[in-house]
Amino acid sequence: MNSYRLRHAALFLVALPLLVLAIPWSAFAQAKPDTPAPPDAAASAPISLSARKVYEQARSQLLQIRTVLKGRASQTSVGSGFLVSREGHIVTNFHVVAEAALKPERHDLVYVTADGREAPLQILQLDVLHDLALLKTADPAKPAGGFDALSFRPDNQPLSQGERIYSLGNPLDVGFAVTEGTYNGLVKRSFYPQIFFGGALSGGMSGGPALDSQGNVIGINVARRVDGEQVSFLVPASFAAALLARGRDAAPIRAAAYNVVTDQLMQHQQALTDRFVQQGWKTATHPRYKVPVPVDTFMRCWGSSEPSRTGGLDLERSDCVMDTRIFVGDYTTGAIGVRHEAYDGTKLGTLRFAARYSASFRNEAFTRLRGEHQTKPQCREDYVDRGGLALRAVVCLRAYKKLPGLYDLSVLVATLDQKQAGVQGRFDAQGLTFANAQRLAKHYFEAYAWTR
């Protein structure tokens, strides 16, 4: 299949490895360094009196979270966090502490207060699916009366569209700051609920609190769109409150947390598989065939048409992708993608079309991550009869080395009934059990048929 252009835009996770942004895939994409984004105009604009009041009230509860090399003072990444109990419990994003959680033999965690005091941290609980972590201070010099803590906004006080929100954090490791914006409801088509924050988040603000005008926590900074202005995202505070309730008395996690990550990914892949199968397929996706195109419940589908300008191959594409991806350290997983390309080669002739069509099928790659994270793909090619419709099919699986029992699935299909036209489709799903990989592959194959 020819290379295709994704029409959705990437997200930045707004943790800051030193002075560069972490880019975990397209929402939650693979963590690779990039040049820092220029300062957002909104972040440097004059703040309102309400923002100043909120910041002054929350300043003592706001923290910078640093991941440092064990035995050294050098930091490898920084984010933000905030105190949520008088005992010293702290909430931040999982992606802020992922290095320390997954490679504790190499990294430690410390926090730094607005007045410059530094102390070590312990990880108590993780919520990988909502990108949250619960920490606790290991500071031997705790305040006699306990820590000042932020409160969560009560669930019986829902936010209204346009309500002011104040996001706090340490952008670009240059100092603590407040960004003012608005509440715009929940993000459409997100697999897990996220708040659409009409404000500017920058690298280093991940894990910081977003507060209402009374200083109550309504969300946790997590990401921003890189292709738009004032389009950022918050994890709803209810998930952080639930994490605190579960983990308040938990023992610290001292070993690499891959077992915790795996258990939560197992829950995610089951929910994802069930919802994907239940939602079904769109109708009328091709004049000759029933081609699998998912319903837009938690995916976005974009189409394009590229007629040849030189009398060659005409092409139509459909790309369906999820915004939600699960960040697990050096990569993301837990997403589904579906695409197909419809080819019309009547201007080429039979032989030239066959050569182009076959080459497109052969050019597909089945390697998503580096070999250190996954085994080599195991693939099987065969021919499938769908009620007289002949399909050429390849199914590939790759296992995760540190997430036992989970696989990436890729399915490639091409119709073979026409000499100068055809459809090629691809289905990709990440982080599945073997049973659910089989279930989704079967569901995908069964969607191909003649139109009636």
Short mmCIF file of C-alpha atoms in Angstrom, two decimals:
data_model
loop_
_atom_site.label_atom_id
_atom_site.label_comp_id
_atom_site.label_asym_id
_atom_site.label_seq_id
_atom_site.Cartn_x
_atom_site.Cartn_y
_atom_site.Cartn_z
CA MET A 1 0.00 0.00 0.00
CA ASN A 2 1.35 3.43 -0.84
CA SER A 3 2.44 5.64 2.00
CA TYR A 4 -0.44 7.69 3.37
CA ARG A 5 -0.82 11.01 5.10
CA LEU A 6 -2.43 11.01 8.51
CA ARG A 7 -4.91 13.86 8.79
CA HIS A 8 -4.93 13.99 12.58
CA ALA A 9 -2.36 16.01 14.48
CA ALA A 10 0.04 14.92 17.18
CA LEU A 11 -0.18 15.80 20.83
CA PHE A 12 2.63 16.85 23.09
CA LEU A 13 2.75 15.28 26.51
CA VAL A 14 3.77 18.28 28.47
CA ALA A 15 6.54 16.85 30.60
CA LEU A 16 9.93 18.35 29.93
CA PRO A 17 13.09 16.20 29.59
CA LEU A 18 15.56 18.94 30.44
CA LEU A 19 14.76 21.66 27.89
CA VAL A 20 13.01 19.58 25.23
CA LEU A 21 9.46 18.36 24.90
CA ALA A 22 8.58 14.69 25.20
CA ILE A 23 6.60 13.53 22.16
CA PRO A 24 4.90 10.21 22.93
CA TRP A 25 3.51 9.30 19.32
CA SER A 26 0.33 11.21 18.27
CA ALA A 27 -1.35 11.55 21.47
CA PHE A 28 0.12 9.80 23.22
CA ALA A 29 3.16 9.02 21.00
CA GLN A 30 6.65 7.61 21.36
CA ALA A 31 8.84 9.67 23.67
CA LYS A 32 11.45 11.26 21.43
CA PRO A 33 13.17 14.57 22.07
CA ASP A 34 12.43 17.51 19.83
CA THR A 35 13.28 21.18 19.84
CA PRO A 36 11.29 23.15 22.39
CA ALA A 37 8.23 24.98 21.20
CA PRO A 38 8.40 28.80 21.37
CA PRO A 39 6.78 30.30 24.44
CA ASP A 40 3.03 30.53 24.06
CA ALA A 41 1.71 34.08 23.84
CA ALA A 42 -1.03 33.25 26.33
CA ALA A 43 1.50 32.01 28.85
CA SER A 44 3.26 35.39 28.86
CA ALA A 45 0.10 37.52 28.71
CA PRO A 46 -0.89 39.54 31.81
CA ILE A 47 -2.89 37.39 34.21
CA SER A 48 -6.17 38.45 35.78
CA LEU A 49 -6.63 39.33 39.44
CA SER A 50 -8.49 36.02 39.87
CA ALA A 51 -5.52 34.10 38.43
CA ARG A 52 -3.15 35.92 40.75
CA LYS A 53 -5.33 35.06 43.74
CA VAL A 54 -5.60 31.39 42.76
CA TYR A 55 -1.84 31.13 42.24
CA GLU A 56 -1.00 32.75 45.56
CA GLN A 57 -3.39 30.41 47.39
CA ALA A 58 -1.99 27.29 45.65
CA ARG A 59 1.68 28.25 45.58
CA SER A 60 2.63 26.24 48.68
CA GLN A 61 0.98 23.08 47.32
CA LEU A 62 2.58 23.31 43.86
CA LEU A 63 5.69 21.21 43.14
CA GLN A 64 8.19 20.51 40.44
CA ILE A 65 8.81 16.76 39.99
CA ARG A 66 12.32 15.86 38.86
CA THR A 67 13.64 12.52 37.67
CA VAL A 68 17.35 12.36 38.48
CA LEU A 69 20.08 9.84 37.74
CA LYS A 70 20.63 7.62 40.77
CA GLY A 71 23.67 8.71 42.73
CA ARG A 72 23.99 11.92 40.74
CA ALA A 73 22.36 15.32 40.85
CA SER A 74 21.71 15.45 37.09
CA GLN A 75 18.03 15.58 36.12
CA THR A 76 16.77 13.62 33.12
CA SER A 77 13.23 14.99 33.01
CA VAL A 78 11.00 17.41 34.85
CA GLY A 79 7.28 17.86 35.26
CA SER A 80 4.88 19.24 37.82
CA GLY A 81 2.75 17.89 40.66
CA PHE A 82 0.71 19.01 43.66
CA LEU A 83 0.01 18.01 47.24
CA VAL A 84 -3.36 16.36 47.93
CA SER A 85 -3.08 15.35 51.60
CA ARG A 86 -1.63 16.61 54.83
CA GLU A 87 0.41 13.39 55.01
CA GLY A 88 2.34 14.38 51.90
CA HIS A 89 0.55 12.53 49.07
CA ILE A 90 1.23 14.03 45.65
CA VAL A 91 -0.51 13.63 42.28
CA THR A 92 1.25 13.94 38.92
CA ASN A 93 1.19 12.24 35.51
CA PHE A 94 2.53 8.74 34.96
CA HIS A 95 4.58 9.99 32.02
CA VAL A 96 6.33 12.43 34.36
CA VAL A 97 7.62 9.57 36.57
CA ALA A 98 7.78 6.77 33.98
CA GLU A 99 11.57 6.55 33.95
CA ALA A 100 11.71 6.13 37.73
CA ALA A 101 8.75 3.71 37.75
CA LEU A 102 10.12 1.44 35.01
CA LYS A 103 13.87 1.85 35.61
CA PRO A 104 14.20 2.39 39.37
CA GLU A 105 17.72 1.00 39.38
CA ARG A 106 18.81 4.04 37.34
CA HIS A 107 16.54 6.86 38.49
CA ASP A 108 15.26 8.57 41.62
CA LEU A 109 12.48 11.08 42.11
CA VAL A 110 12.65 14.37 43.98
CA TYR A 111 10.34 17.32 44.30
CA VAL A 112 11.20 21.00 44.52
CA THR A 113 8.88 23.54 46.15
CA ALA A 114 8.22 27.08 44.94
CA ASP A 115 10.65 28.37 47.61
CA GLY A 116 13.41 26.01 46.45
CA ARG A 117 13.23 23.23 49.07
CA GLU A 118 14.04 19.76 47.70
CA ALA A 119 13.12 16.30 49.06
CA PRO A 120 12.92 12.68 47.83
CA LEU A 121 9.74 10.98 46.61
CA GLN A 122 8.27 7.48 46.58
CA ILE A 123 5.77 6.02 44.08
CA LEU A 124 2.70 4.49 45.73
CA GLN A 125 0.23 3.84 42.91
CA LEU A 126 -0.04 4.16 39.13
CA ASP A 127 -3.01 4.69 36.84
CA VAL A 128 -1.44 4.18 33.43
CA LEU A 129 -4.77 4.28 31.57
CA HIS A 130 -5.45 7.84 32.71
CA ASP A 131 -1.77 8.85 32.85
CA LEU A 132 -1.68 9.44 36.60
CA ALA A 133 0.65 8.60 39.46
CA LEU A 134 0.30 8.89 43.22
CA LEU A 135 3.51 9.76 45.06
CA LYS A 136 4.40 10.49 48.65
CA THR A 137 7.13 12.61 50.11
CA ALA A 138 9.97 10.81 51.85
CA ASP A 139 11.12 14.06 53.44
CA PRO A 140 12.30 13.37 57.01
CA ALA A 141 11.64 17.02 57.89
CA LYS A 142 7.87 17.12 57.45
CA PRO A 143 5.95 20.14 58.77
CA ALA A 144 4.71 19.56 62.33
CA GLY A 145 1.11 20.26 61.40
CA GLY A 146 1.28 18.39 58.09
CA PHE A 147 1.42 19.68 54.54
CA ASP A 148 -0.91 22.18 52.94
CA ALA A 149 -3.01 20.31 50.39
CA LEU A 150 -5.30 21.19 47.49
CA SER A 151 -8.89 19.93 47.52
CA PHE A 152 -10.78 18.32 44.65
CA ARG A 153 -13.89 20.03 43.36
CA PRO A 154 -16.96 18.06 44.54
CA ASP A 155 -18.57 15.82 41.92
CA ASN A 156 -21.95 17.44 42.57
CA GLN A 157 -20.61 20.78 41.29
CA PRO A 158 -20.19 20.24 37.53
CA LEU A 159 -18.31 22.81 35.48
CA SER A 160 -20.14 25.04 33.02
CA GLN A 161 -19.03 25.70 29.44
CA GLY A 162 -16.76 28.74 29.41
CA GLU A 163 -15.97 28.63 33.14
CA ARG A 164 -12.51 29.98 33.90
CA ILE A 165 -9.74 27.48 34.66
CA TYR A 166 -6.29 28.22 36.05
CA SER A 167 -3.54 25.76 35.13
CA LEU A 168 -0.40 25.72 37.29
CA GLY A 169 3.01 24.20 36.69
CA ASN A 170 6.64 24.85 35.88
CA PRO A 171 6.78 25.47 32.10
CA LEU A 172 10.08 24.80 30.34
CA ASP A 173 11.85 24.54 33.72
CA VAL A 174 11.98 28.33 33.99
CA GLY A 175 9.80 28.81 37.08
CA PHE A 176 6.35 28.27 38.53
CA ALA A 177 3.54 29.91 36.60
CA VAL A 178 -0.21 30.08 36.08
CA THR A 179 -2.03 29.91 32.72
CA GLU A 180 -5.60 31.13 32.45
CA GLY A 181 -8.12 29.47 30.12
CA THR A 182 -11.65 28.10 29.83
CA TYR A 183 -13.53 24.85 30.31
CA ASN A 184 -14.91 23.55 27.02
CA GLY A 185 -16.46 20.25 28.06
CA LEU A 186 -15.06 16.79 27.44
CA VAL A 187 -13.05 15.88 24.37
CA LYS A 188 -15.12 14.26 21.64
CA ARG A 189 -14.24 10.67 20.64
CA SER A 190 -11.72 10.15 23.43
CA PHE A 191 -11.72 6.55 24.68
CA TYR A 192 -11.20 7.80 28.23
CA PRO A 193 -12.68 11.11 29.42
CA GLN A 194 -10.46 14.17 29.03
CA ILE A 195 -11.24 17.84 29.57
CA PHE A 196 -10.83 20.26 26.65
CA PHE A 197 -8.94 23.18 28.19
CA GLY A 198 -8.99 26.39 26.16
CA GLY A 199 -5.57 27.52 27.32
CA ALA A 200 -1.87 27.09 26.59
CA LEU A 201 0.11 24.31 28.26
CA SER A 202 3.87 24.07 27.78
CA GLY A 203 6.48 21.40 28.36
CA GLY A 204 7.14 20.90 32.06
CA MET A 205 3.54 21.58 33.14
CA SER A 206 2.49 17.91 32.96
CA GLY A 207 1.06 16.75 36.26
CA GLY A 208 0.29 20.22 37.51
CA PRO A 209 -3.19 21.09 38.80
CA ALA A 210 -5.92 22.94 36.93
CA LEU A 211 -8.06 24.86 39.40
CA ASP A 212 -11.42 26.60 39.43
CA SER A 213 -11.85 30.15 40.73
CA GLN A 214 -12.24 28.81 44.32
CA GLY A 215 -8.90 26.98 44.10
CA ASN A 216 -10.36 23.47 43.84
CA VAL A 217 -8.70 20.93 41.54
CA ILE A 218 -10.81 20.15 38.47
CA GLY A 219 -8.14 18.46 36.34
CA ILE A 220 -4.49 17.54 35.85
CA ASN A 221 -2.42 18.96 32.98
CA VAL A 222 -1.52 16.25 30.49
CA ALA A 223 -1.12 17.32 26.84
CA ARG A 224 -1.68 19.93 24.14
CA ARG A 225 -2.28 19.90 20.39
CA VAL A 226 0.72 21.08 18.40
CA ASP A 227 -1.29 22.15 15.35
CA GLY A 228 -3.57 24.65 17.10
CA GLU A 229 -3.64 27.48 19.60
CA GLN A 230 -5.28 27.23 23.02
CA VAL A 231 -6.13 23.53 22.60
CA SER A 232 -4.93 21.58 25.62
CA PHE A 233 -6.12 18.62 27.65
CA LEU A 234 -6.66 17.75 31.30
CA VAL A 235 -7.32 14.46 33.10
CA PRO A 236 -10.57 14.90 35.08
CA ALA A 237 -9.90 15.28 38.80
CA SER A 238 -12.25 12.41 39.68
CA PHE A 239 -9.64 9.90 38.47
CA ALA A 240 -6.98 11.48 40.70
CA ALA A 241 -9.33 11.45 43.68
CA ALA A 242 -10.05 7.76 43.10
CA LEU A 243 -6.32 7.04 42.82
CA LEU A 244 -5.69 8.78 46.15
CA ALA A 245 -8.47 6.77 47.80
CA ARG A 246 -7.01 3.48 46.50
CA GLY A 247 -3.40 4.23 47.24
CA ARG A 248 -3.38 6.38 50.36
CA ASP A 249 -2.05 3.53 52.53
CA ALA A 250 -0.23 1.58 49.81
CA ALA A 251 3.36 0.45 50.27
CA PRO A 252 5.89 2.16 47.98
CA ILE A 253 6.60 0.52 44.60
CA ARG A 254 10.33 -0.20 44.65
CA ALA A 255 10.79 -2.62 41.76
CA ALA A 256 10.24 -1.93 38.06
CA ALA A 257 6.48 -1.51 37.66
CA TYR A 258 6.02 -3.52 34.46
CA ASN A 259 3.67 -5.93 36.23
CA VAL A 260 1.42 -3.03 37.24
CA VAL A 261 1.51 -1.64 33.71
CA THR A 262 0.75 -5.06 32.21
CA ASP A 263 -2.22 -5.66 34.51
CA GLN A 264 -3.76 -2.32 33.59
CA LEU A 265 -3.12 -2.83 29.88
CA MET A 266 -4.91 -6.17 30.14
CA GLN A 267 -7.98 -4.34 31.40
CA HIS A 268 -7.68 -1.74 28.65
CA GLN A 269 -7.32 -4.20 25.78
CA GLN A 270 -10.41 -6.12 26.91
CA ALA A 271 -12.51 -2.96 27.10
CA LEU A 272 -11.12 -1.75 23.77
CA THR A 273 -11.83 -5.05 22.01
CA ASP A 274 -15.36 -5.28 23.38
CA ARG A 275 -16.27 -1.72 22.43
CA PHE A 276 -14.73 -1.96 18.98
CA VAL A 277 -16.58 -5.15 18.09
CA GLN A 278 -19.86 -3.87 19.52
CA GLN A 279 -19.82 -0.61 17.57
CA GLY A 280 -19.87 -2.37 14.19
CA TRP A 281 -18.97 -0.94 10.78
CA LYS A 282 -20.18 1.88 8.59
CA THR A 283 -22.32 1.03 5.56
CA ALA A 284 -21.88 2.10 1.91
CA THR A 285 -18.08 2.35 2.10
CA HIS A 286 -17.40 1.24 -1.52
CA PRO A 287 -19.62 0.77 -4.61
CA ARG A 288 -18.44 -2.81 -5.24
CA TYR A 289 -17.43 -4.16 -1.82
CA LYS A 290 -18.32 -3.95 1.83
CA VAL A 291 -15.10 -2.51 3.19
CA PRO A 292 -14.55 -2.25 6.99
CA VAL A 293 -14.67 1.38 8.13
CA PRO A 294 -15.38 1.83 11.88
CA VAL A 295 -18.08 4.03 13.32
CA ASP A 296 -16.82 7.35 14.68
CA THR A 297 -17.48 6.69 18.37
CA PHE A 298 -13.89 6.79 19.66
CA MET A 299 -12.02 7.07 16.35
CA ARG A 300 -11.68 9.76 13.70
CA CYS A 301 -11.90 8.81 10.02
CA TRP A 302 -10.46 10.98 7.28
CA GLY A 303 -10.84 10.43 3.57
CA SER A 304 -8.92 11.69 0.56
CA SER A 305 -9.04 11.30 -3.20
CA GLU A 306 -6.05 11.51 -5.52
CA PRO A 307 -6.97 11.23 -9.21
CA SER A 308 -3.95 10.77 -11.43
CA ARG A 309 -2.89 13.84 -13.39
CA THR A 310 -0.83 11.82 -15.85
CA GLY A 311 -3.28 9.11 -16.87
CA GLY A 312 -2.02 6.67 -14.27
CA LEU A 313 -3.45 5.22 -11.06
CA ASP A 314 -6.46 6.86 -9.35
CA LEU A 315 -6.54 6.41 -5.59
CA GLU A 316 -9.00 6.98 -2.74
CA ARG A 317 -8.02 6.60 0.91
CA SER A 318 -9.72 6.24 4.26
CA ASP A 319 -7.72 6.49 7.49
CA CYS A 320 -9.32 5.86 10.89
CA VAL A 321 -7.26 6.46 14.03
CA MET A 322 -7.71 6.83 17.79
CA ASP A 323 -6.58 9.91 19.66
CA THR A 324 -6.21 7.83 22.84
CA ARG A 325 -2.99 5.89 23.26
CA ILE A 326 -1.47 4.50 26.43
CA PHE A 327 2.00 5.81 27.28
CA VAL A 328 4.21 3.11 28.80
CA GLY A 329 7.66 4.63 28.88
CA ASP A 330 9.61 4.53 25.64
CA TYR A 331 6.53 3.99 23.47
CA THR A 332 2.74 3.95 23.40
CA THR A 333 0.30 1.10 22.93
CA GLY A 334 -3.39 0.27 23.32
CA ALA A 335 -4.75 1.80 20.10
CA ILE A 336 -6.49 0.63 16.91
CA GLY A 337 -6.04 1.93 13.38
CA VAL A 338 -8.01 0.98 10.27
CA ARG A 339 -7.38 2.15 6.74
CA HIS A 340 -8.03 1.17 3.15
CA GLU A 341 -7.09 2.36 -0.31
CA ALA A 342 -9.27 1.89 -3.40
CA TYR A 343 -7.31 1.69 -6.64
CA ASP A 344 -8.55 2.35 -10.16
CA GLY A 345 -5.99 1.40 -12.81
CA THR A 346 -8.15 1.34 -15.93
CA LYS A 347 -5.91 4.03 -17.45
CA LEU A 348 -2.83 1.88 -16.87
CA GLY A 349 -3.87 -1.41 -18.42
CA THR A 350 -3.86 -4.86 -16.86
CA LEU A 351 -0.13 -5.58 -16.63
CA ARG A 352 0.97 -2.18 -15.32
CA PHE A 353 -1.86 -2.14 -12.79
CA ALA A 354 -0.98 -5.63 -11.55
CA ALA A 355 2.65 -4.59 -11.04
CA ARG A 356 1.70 -1.43 -9.12
CA TYR A 357 -0.97 -3.20 -7.07
CA SER A 358 1.35 -6.04 -6.07
CA ALA A 359 4.21 -3.68 -5.25
CA SER A 360 1.95 -1.65 -2.98
CA PHE A 361 0.97 -4.80 -1.08
CA ARG A 362 4.60 -5.94 -0.71
CA ASN A 363 5.80 -2.56 0.52
CA GLU A 364 3.84 -2.71 3.77
CA ALA A 365 6.02 -2.83 6.90
CA PHE A 366 5.16 -4.70 10.10
CA THR A 367 7.80 -3.24 12.43
CA ARG A 368 6.46 -0.52 14.73
CA LEU A 369 8.88 -0.47 17.66
CA ARG A 370 12.58 -1.05 18.03
CA GLY A 371 13.70 -4.64 18.54
CA GLU A 372 14.57 -4.00 22.19
CA HIS A 373 10.85 -3.70 22.96
CA GLN A 374 9.32 -6.44 20.80
CA THR A 375 10.10 -9.77 19.19
CA LYS A 376 10.38 -10.11 15.43
CA PRO A 377 6.99 -10.25 13.67
CA GLN A 378 5.57 -13.71 13.05
CA CYS A 379 3.49 -13.55 9.87
CA ARG A 380 1.27 -15.88 7.90
CA GLU A 381 0.05 -15.27 4.35
CA ASP A 382 -2.96 -17.05 2.87
CA TYR A 383 -5.93 -16.65 0.57
CA VAL A 384 -9.40 -16.15 2.06
CA ASP A 385 -12.76 -16.79 0.38
CA ARG A 386 -15.47 -14.41 1.58
CA GLY A 387 -18.58 -15.76 -0.14
CA GLY A 388 -16.88 -15.85 -3.52
CA LEU A 389 -14.82 -12.71 -2.93
CA ALA A 390 -11.15 -13.75 -3.08
CA LEU A 391 -8.80 -11.98 -0.66
CA ARG A 392 -5.06 -12.11 -0.28
CA ALA A 393 -4.31 -11.77 3.42
CA VAL A 394 -1.31 -11.44 5.74
CA VAL A 395 -1.60 -11.60 9.54
CA CYS A 396 1.34 -10.64 11.76
CA LEU A 397 1.88 -10.71 15.53
CA ARG A 398 4.68 -9.22 17.59
CA ALA A 399 5.08 -9.91 21.31
CA TYR A 400 6.17 -7.34 23.90
CA LYS A 401 9.31 -8.39 25.74
CA LYS A 402 8.47 -6.65 29.05
CA LEU A 403 4.66 -6.86 28.85
CA PRO A 404 4.07 -10.62 28.90
CA GLY A 405 0.93 -11.87 27.21
CA LEU A 406 0.46 -8.76 25.04
CA TYR A 407 0.94 -8.49 21.27
CA ASP A 408 0.65 -6.08 18.38
CA LEU A 409 -1.59 -7.30 15.55
CA SER A 410 -1.37 -6.26 11.89
CA VAL A 411 -3.70 -7.55 9.16
CA LEU A 412 -3.21 -6.72 5.48
CA VAL A 413 -5.89 -7.57 2.89
CA ALA A 414 -6.17 -7.14 -0.89
CA THR A 415 -9.11 -7.98 -3.17
CA LEU A 416 -8.24 -10.12 -6.21
CA ASP A 417 -11.41 -10.26 -8.33
CA GLN A 418 -10.65 -7.38 -10.75
CA LYS A 419 -7.86 -7.01 -13.29
CA GLN A 420 -7.60 -3.23 -13.23
CA ALA A 421 -9.04 -2.22 -9.88
CA GLY A 422 -9.06 -3.34 -6.27
CA VAL A 423 -9.07 -2.46 -2.58
CA GLN A 424 -6.26 -2.96 -0.10
CA GLY A 425 -6.96 -2.63 3.60
CA ARG A 426 -4.93 -2.67 6.79
CA PHE A 427 -5.92 -3.19 10.41
CA ASP A 428 -3.54 -2.53 13.30
CA ALA A 429 -4.20 -3.07 17.01
CA GLN A 430 -1.64 -2.69 19.77
CA GLY A 431 -1.37 -4.35 23.16
CA LEU A 432 -3.75 -7.31 22.80
CA THR A 433 -3.93 -10.79 24.26
CA PHE A 434 -3.58 -13.59 21.72
CA ALA A 435 -7.29 -14.42 22.07
CA ASN A 436 -8.39 -10.86 21.41
CA ALA A 437 -5.96 -10.56 18.49
CA GLN A 438 -7.70 -13.57 16.93
CA ARG A 439 -11.10 -12.10 17.72
CA LEU A 440 -10.33 -8.76 16.09
CA ALA A 441 -8.68 -10.32 13.04
CA LYS A 442 -11.77 -12.48 12.49
CA HIS A 443 -14.03 -9.44 12.99
CA TYR A 444 -12.03 -7.54 10.36
CA PHE A 445 -12.02 -10.35 7.78
CA GLU A 446 -15.74 -10.92 8.16
CA ALA A 447 -16.46 -7.29 7.27
CA TYR A 448 -15.31 -7.84 3.65
CA ALA A 449 -18.05 -8.93 1.26
CA TRP A 450 -19.79 -8.11 -1.99
CA THR A 451 -22.28 -5.27 -1.90
CA ARG A 452 -25.84 -6.53 -2.34
#
